[in-house]
Amino acid sequence: MDSSVSVLLFGITRDLTGQSTVSVPLSEGASVGDLLSQLHQNYPPLAEIRSLLIAVNGEYAEPEQLLAHHDEIALIPPVSGG
Amino acid sequence: MIALTSEPIDVAAALTFLQSEQAGAIDFFLGVVRDNTQERPVDRLEYEAYDRMAISEMQKIADDAQQQWPILRYIIIHRKGTLQIGEIAVLIGVATPHRAAAFEACRYIIDTIKQTVPIWKKEVFTDGESWVNAHP
């Protein structure tokens, strides 16, 4: 069964897509790695960014972590605080 | 104490917060908005954060620092929004019994914030803008 997840965007990724939240169609049981692939497919300009990580419910997530539709998911471009 | 704020950072209040009778050393690191980057004139900086995660990641760093050094009190405040030249973007303050630990902990906290905390900085120039670290 297909579903979709909502992804929060910040910084350069928000500028590149023009949106602060995007909805990404993903099959049930998809992983963080699947989501990153789908995001790259939907938004080719993301390829110009040095690195992209995914946070799930406020924690950095490994590519193999599985996603659930109620998770709070965020795309994390290279950080530059300080 | 950990905070993200859109208001100017009050250094005197931070010092008052850190003071304790057991502290022989209080160290501050202030990250300040500079008027240039690689000699290109900067007009202002714009900071944004993934708030909930920025707070929790800063808390992890503070907890790690407390495991490594005898920290009596600490304060970490990071600004969000538009900052002008000369404004304090981040303040780290650490109180310890002796100075070596205060220096080391302060440096560890700011260096790790720059690596892991989801806060983003955009440099705005007179003729363009750029998200720091975003491109290869």
Short mmCIF file of C-alpha atoms in Angstrom, two decimals, chain A:
data_model
loop_
_atom_site.label_atom_id
_atom_site.label_comp_id
_atom_site.label_asym_id
_atom_site.label_seq_id
_atom_site.Cartn_x
_atom_site.Cartn_y
_atom_site.Cartn_z
CA MET A 1 0.00 0.00 0.00
CA ASP A 2 1.36 3.44 -0.92
CA SER A 3 1.35 6.35 1.48
CA SER A 4 3.33 9.53 1.90
CA VAL A 5 5.39 11.27 4.54
CA SER A 6 5.73 14.94 5.29
CA VAL A 7 9.29 16.30 5.47
CA LEU A 8 10.37 19.56 7.13
CA LEU A 9 12.91 21.63 5.19
CA PHE A 10 15.38 24.21 6.45
CA GLY A 11 18.06 26.54 5.12
CA ILE A 12 19.31 25.81 1.65
CA THR A 13 16.88 22.94 1.05
CA ARG A 14 13.94 25.24 1.72
CA ASP A 15 15.42 27.84 -0.64
CA LEU A 16 16.01 25.25 -3.39
CA THR A 17 12.50 23.78 -3.23
CA GLY A 18 10.67 26.99 -2.31
CA GLN A 19 8.80 25.08 0.41
CA SER A 20 9.20 24.55 4.14
CA THR A 21 7.36 21.22 4.08
CA VAL A 22 7.12 18.70 1.27
CA SER A 23 5.04 15.57 0.98
CA VAL A 24 6.93 12.57 -0.39
CA PRO A 25 5.13 9.47 -1.67
CA LEU A 26 6.66 6.40 -0.02
CA SER A 27 5.63 2.79 0.27
CA GLU A 28 4.73 1.45 3.69
CA GLY A 29 7.87 0.22 5.45
CA ALA A 30 10.22 2.55 3.55
CA SER A 31 13.56 3.46 5.09
CA VAL A 32 15.42 6.74 5.58
CA GLY A 33 17.62 5.77 2.62
CA ASP A 34 14.52 5.26 0.44
CA LEU A 35 13.26 8.69 1.45
CA LEU A 36 16.58 10.35 0.55
CA SER A 37 16.54 8.65 -2.88
CA GLN A 38 12.98 9.80 -3.47
CA LEU A 39 13.79 13.36 -2.41
CA HIS A 40 16.75 13.46 -4.82
CA GLN A 41 14.49 12.15 -7.59
CA ASN A 42 11.77 14.72 -6.91
CA TYR A 43 14.15 17.66 -6.35
CA PRO A 44 17.27 17.29 -8.55
CA PRO A 45 18.84 20.55 -7.25
CA LEU A 46 19.41 18.78 -3.90
CA ALA A 47 22.37 17.09 -5.61
CA GLU A 48 24.40 20.29 -5.33
CA ILE A 49 24.36 20.16 -1.51
CA ARG A 50 27.45 18.81 0.24
CA SER A 51 25.57 16.36 2.48
CA LEU A 52 22.02 15.61 3.57
CA LEU A 53 20.92 13.84 6.72
CA ILE A 54 17.48 12.88 7.94
CA ALA A 55 16.18 13.40 11.44
CA VAL A 56 13.27 11.32 12.71
CA ASN A 57 11.39 12.64 15.74
CA GLY A 58 14.24 15.02 16.52
CA GLU A 59 17.10 12.48 16.31
CA TYR A 60 19.60 11.87 13.52
CA ALA A 61 18.62 8.66 11.72
CA GLU A 62 20.70 6.01 9.94
CA PRO A 63 19.77 5.11 6.31
CA GLU A 64 18.34 1.71 7.32
CA GLN A 65 15.89 3.13 9.89
CA LEU A 66 12.27 2.50 8.88
CA LEU A 67 9.75 5.33 8.70
CA ALA A 68 6.21 5.46 10.01
CA HIS A 69 3.65 7.94 8.69
CA HIS A 70 3.25 9.64 12.11
CA ASP A 71 7.01 10.33 12.45
CA GLU A 72 8.21 13.93 12.41
CA ILE A 73 10.77 13.86 9.61
CA ALA A 74 13.23 16.62 8.79
CA LEU A 75 15.86 17.01 6.09
CA ILE A 76 19.09 18.33 7.61
CA PRO A 77 21.51 20.08 5.24
CA PRO A 78 25.08 20.83 6.47
CA VAL A 79 24.77 22.68 9.77
CA SER A 80 26.47 26.03 10.35
CA GLY A 81 25.67 27.25 13.84
CA GLY A 82 28.00 29.28 15.99
#
